[in-house]
Amino acid sequence: MGKRDDLIVRYADDLKNKCGLTPDMDLLTKVTIGCGPSIYNADSATVAATQPAEIATVKNNFLIKKLGLKDSPELDSAINAVLTTYGQSERNKYRAVVYYMLTKHFGKEADYG
């Protein structure tokens, strides 16, 4: 297995054990690939949930640009819900896992068709 495959296994483990979700491995793989090289950098591979600028990046670059959603308070609510599901005390919130949960939340799996 390559490094990306190892990371996908780690992300699936987080979804199962930290978020209580059974991952759709095909979708998780596509979301991970969509994250590009950011998954290999320790800083960009995670979402700094306590930093407003980071939350704005998730909202603008992923929800609005990638998933094509309109800016609304619902986007902020969804991000908060996903971060809560991941666990407030969980220090490393992987970007691919957060993006996966947001994709599922908004029913946008087809965007990764």
Backbone as numpy.savetxt, mean C-alpha at the origin, in Angstrom:
# Nx Ny Nz CAx CAy CAz Cx Cy Cz
14.43 -17.65 -5.86 13.59 -16.47 -5.86 14.47 -15.22 -5.86
13.98 -14.19 -6.52 14.69 -12.92 -6.56 14.31 -12.05 -5.37
14.94 -10.91 -5.29 14.69 -10.00 -4.18 13.23 -9.53 -4.16
12.67 -9.24 -5.35 11.28 -8.81 -5.40 10.35 -9.91 -4.88
10.62 -11.14 -5.25 9.80 -12.26 -4.77 9.87 -12.38 -3.25
11.06 -12.18 -2.70 11.22 -12.22 -1.24 10.39 -11.12 -0.58
10.39 -9.93 -1.19 9.61 -8.82 -0.64 8.11 -9.11 -0.73
7.67 -9.69 -1.82 6.24 -10.02 -1.97 5.82 -11.00 -0.88
6.67 -11.97 -0.58 6.38 -12.92 0.51 6.27 -12.17 1.84
7.17 -11.22 2.07 7.13 -10.41 3.30 5.84 -9.60 3.37
5.45 -9.00 2.24 4.22 -8.20 2.20 3.00 -9.07 2.46
2.98 -10.26 1.87 1.86 -11.19 2.08 1.78 -11.57 3.56
2.93 -11.77 4.18 2.97 -12.10 5.60 2.39 -10.95 6.44
2.73 -9.72 6.10 2.17 -8.57 6.81 0.66 -8.52 6.64
0.18 -8.74 5.43 -1.27 -8.71 5.19 -1.97 -9.76 6.04
-1.39 -10.96 6.13 -2.01 -12.05 6.90 -1.92 -11.80 8.40
-0.71 -11.55 8.87 -0.46 -11.54 10.31 -0.66 -10.19 11.00
-0.48 -9.10 10.29 -0.63 -7.79 10.92 -1.96 -7.13 10.57
-2.50 -7.48 9.39 -3.74 -6.84 8.94 -4.94 -7.77 8.97
-4.70 -9.07 9.17 -5.79 -10.03 9.23 -6.47 -10.25 7.89
-5.73 -10.08 6.79 -6.30 -10.23 5.46 -5.64 -11.39 4.72
-6.40 -12.03 3.86 -5.84 -13.05 2.99 -5.50 -12.37 1.67
-4.23 -12.29 1.33 -3.85 -11.53 0.14 -4.18 -12.25 -1.16
-4.57 -11.47 -2.14 -4.70 -11.92 -3.51 -3.29 -11.78 -4.08
-2.58 -12.89 -4.20 -1.16 -12.83 -4.56 -0.92 -12.22 -5.93
-1.84 -12.44 -6.86 -1.69 -11.86 -8.20 -1.75 -10.33 -8.11
-2.73 -9.82 -7.39 -2.86 -8.37 -7.23 -1.69 -7.82 -6.44
-1.28 -8.49 -5.38 -0.16 -8.02 -4.57 1.10 -7.92 -5.42
1.31 -8.91 -6.27 2.48 -8.88 -7.16 2.40 -7.69 -8.11
1.24 -7.43 -8.68 1.07 -6.31 -9.60 1.26 -4.97 -8.90
0.72 -4.84 -7.69 0.89 -3.59 -6.93 2.37 -3.39 -6.59
3.04 -4.46 -6.20 4.46 -4.38 -5.86 5.28 -3.94 -7.07
5.01 -4.54 -8.22 5.71 -4.15 -9.45 5.42 -2.69 -9.77
4.18 -2.26 -9.54 3.78 -0.88 -9.79 4.52 0.13 -8.91
4.99 -0.31 -7.77 5.75 0.58 -6.88 7.13 0.88 -7.43
7.57 0.07 -8.38 8.87 0.29 -9.01 10.03 0.11 -8.06
11.12 0.83 -8.32 12.33 0.64 -7.52 12.21 1.13 -6.07
11.14 1.82 -5.74 11.00 2.34 -4.37 11.00 1.21 -3.33
10.60 0.00 -3.73 10.52 -1.10 -2.76 11.90 -1.56 -2.29
12.95 -1.18 -3.02 14.30 -1.62 -2.67 15.05 -0.63 -1.79
14.46 0.53 -1.55 15.08 1.56 -0.73 14.38 1.58 0.63
15.15 1.44 1.69 14.57 1.33 3.04 13.63 2.49 3.37
13.98 3.70 2.95 13.16 4.87 3.27 11.88 4.91 2.44
12.00 4.71 1.14 10.82 4.82 0.28 9.95 3.57 0.28
10.46 2.47 0.80 9.69 1.22 0.82 8.58 1.25 1.87
8.69 2.19 2.81 7.69 2.28 3.87 6.97 3.63 3.81
5.80 3.65 4.42 5.01 4.88 4.51 5.17 5.44 5.92
5.64 6.67 6.01 5.79 7.33 7.31 4.42 7.90 7.68
3.66 7.10 8.40 2.26 7.41 8.67 2.05 8.66 9.53
3.07 9.09 10.23 2.92 10.26 11.10 3.32 11.56 10.41
3.79 11.47 9.17 4.23 12.67 8.45 3.17 13.10 7.43
2.58 14.29 7.64 1.54 14.77 6.72 1.98 14.79 5.25
3.25 15.12 4.99 3.74 15.16 3.61 3.70 13.76 2.98
3.98 12.75 3.78 3.96 11.37 3.28 2.53 10.94 2.95
1.60 11.31 3.81 0.19 10.98 3.57 -0.29 11.70 2.31
0.15 12.92 2.11 -0.21 13.67 0.91 0.35 12.99 -0.34
1.55 12.42 -0.23 2.15 11.70 -1.36 1.31 10.47 -1.71
0.90 9.72 -0.71 0.07 8.54 -0.95 -1.23 8.98 -1.63
-1.81 10.03 -1.12 -3.09 10.52 -1.66 -2.93 11.01 -3.10
-1.96 11.91 -3.33 -1.81 12.53 -4.65 -1.21 11.60 -5.70
-0.12 10.93 -5.34 0.58 10.13 -6.34 -0.06 8.77 -6.57
-0.69 8.21 -5.55 -1.29 6.90 -5.75 -2.79 6.97 -5.99
-3.52 7.51 -5.03 -4.98 7.49 -5.16 -5.49 8.35 -6.31
-4.93 9.54 -6.46 -5.43 10.45 -7.49 -4.79 10.16 -8.85
-3.46 10.08 -8.90 -2.79 9.88 -10.19 -2.90 8.44 -10.68
-2.59 7.47 -9.83 -2.55 6.08 -10.27 -3.96 5.49 -10.39
-4.77 5.64 -9.34 -6.10 5.02 -9.36 -7.16 5.91 -10.00
-6.83 7.17 -10.25 -7.76 8.06 -10.94 -8.94 8.51 -10.11
-8.76 8.55 -8.80 -9.85 8.98 -7.91 -9.86 10.51 -7.80
-11.02 11.05 -7.52 -11.16 12.49 -7.32 -10.82 12.82 -5.87
-10.17 13.96 -5.67 -9.81 14.39 -4.33 -11.08 14.62 -3.51
-11.16 13.99 -2.36 -12.31 14.15 -1.48 -11.90 13.71 -0.07
-12.71 14.07 0.93 -12.42 13.63 2.30 -12.41 12.10 2.42
-13.11 11.43 1.51 -13.14 9.96 1.55 -11.74 9.36 1.36
-10.90 10.03 0.58 -9.54 9.54 0.37 -8.76 9.55 1.68
-8.88 10.65 2.43 -8.20 10.74 3.73 -8.74 9.69 4.69
-10.04 9.49 4.68 -10.65 8.48 5.55 -10.14 7.08 5.21
-10.01 6.81 3.93 -9.53 5.49 3.49 -8.08 5.27 3.92
-7.26 6.30 3.75 -5.85 6.19 4.17 -5.78 5.93 5.67
-6.56 6.68 6.45 -6.57 6.48 7.90 -7.05 5.08 8.27
-8.07 4.59 7.58 -8.60 3.26 7.86 -7.55 2.18 7.57
-6.86 2.33 6.45 -5.82 1.36 6.08 -4.67 1.39 7.09
-4.24 2.58 7.49 -3.15 2.68 8.45 -3.56 2.13 9.81
-4.82 2.32 10.18 -5.33 1.75 11.43 -5.36 0.23 11.36
-5.80 -0.29 10.22 -5.81 -1.75 10.03 -4.41 -2.32 10.13
-3.45 -1.61 9.56 -2.05 -2.06 9.59 -1.53 -2.06 11.03
-2.05 -1.14 11.84 -1.65 -1.07 13.24 -0.88 0.20 13.51
-1.43 1.03 14.40 -0.79 2.31 14.72 0.61 2.10 15.29
0.80 1.02 16.03 2.10 0.79 16.66 3.09 0.10 15.73
2.63 -0.33 14.57 3.51 -0.98 13.60 4.42 0.06 12.96
5.70 -0.06 13.22 6.65 0.95 12.77 6.85 0.93 11.25
7.01 -0.25 10.69 7.26 -0.37 9.25 5.98 -0.72 8.50
5.39 0.28 7.92 4.19 0.07 7.10 4.66 0.08 5.65
4.73 -1.10 5.07 5.26 -1.19 3.71 4.33 -0.53 2.71
4.93 0.26 1.82 4.19 1.00 0.80 3.33 0.07 -0.05
3.90 -1.06 -0.48 3.15 -1.99 -1.34 1.93 -2.54 -0.61
2.04 -2.77 0.70 0.92 -3.29 1.47 -0.16 -2.21 1.60
0.25 -0.99 1.90 -0.70 0.12 2.01 -1.42 0.33 0.68
-0.66 0.34 -0.42 -1.26 0.53 -1.74 -2.19 -0.62 -2.10
-1.80 -1.83 -1.74 -2.66 -3.00 -1.98 -4.01 -2.83 -1.27
-3.95 -2.47 0.03 -5.19 -2.32 0.80 -6.05 -1.18 0.26
-5.42 -0.09 -0.17 -6.18 1.02 -0.75 -6.81 0.60 -2.08
-6.10 -0.17 -2.87 -6.65 -0.66 -4.14 -7.88 -1.51 -3.87
-7.79 -2.41 -2.89 -8.93 -3.26 -2.52 -10.07 -2.41 -1.96
-9.74 -1.45 -1.13 -10.74 -0.60 -0.48 -11.63 0.10 -1.53
-10.99 0.61 -2.58 -11.72 1.34 -3.60 -12.19 0.46 -4.76
-11.96 -0.85 -4.67 -12.39 -1.77 -5.73 -11.73 -1.47 -7.07
-10.47 -1.07 -7.03 -9.77 -0.67 -8.25 -8.79 -1.75 -8.75
-9.09 -3.01 -8.44 -8.21 -4.10 -8.87 -8.03 -4.11 -10.38
-9.05 -3.69 -11.13 -8.98 -3.69 -12.59 -7.90 -2.74 -13.11
-7.50 -1.75 -12.31 -6.45 -0.83 -12.73 -5.10 -1.54 -12.85
-5.01 -2.72 -12.26 -3.79 -3.52 -12.36 -3.98 -4.71 -13.29
-5.06 -4.68 -14.10 -5.38 -5.78 -15.02 -4.24 -6.10 -15.90
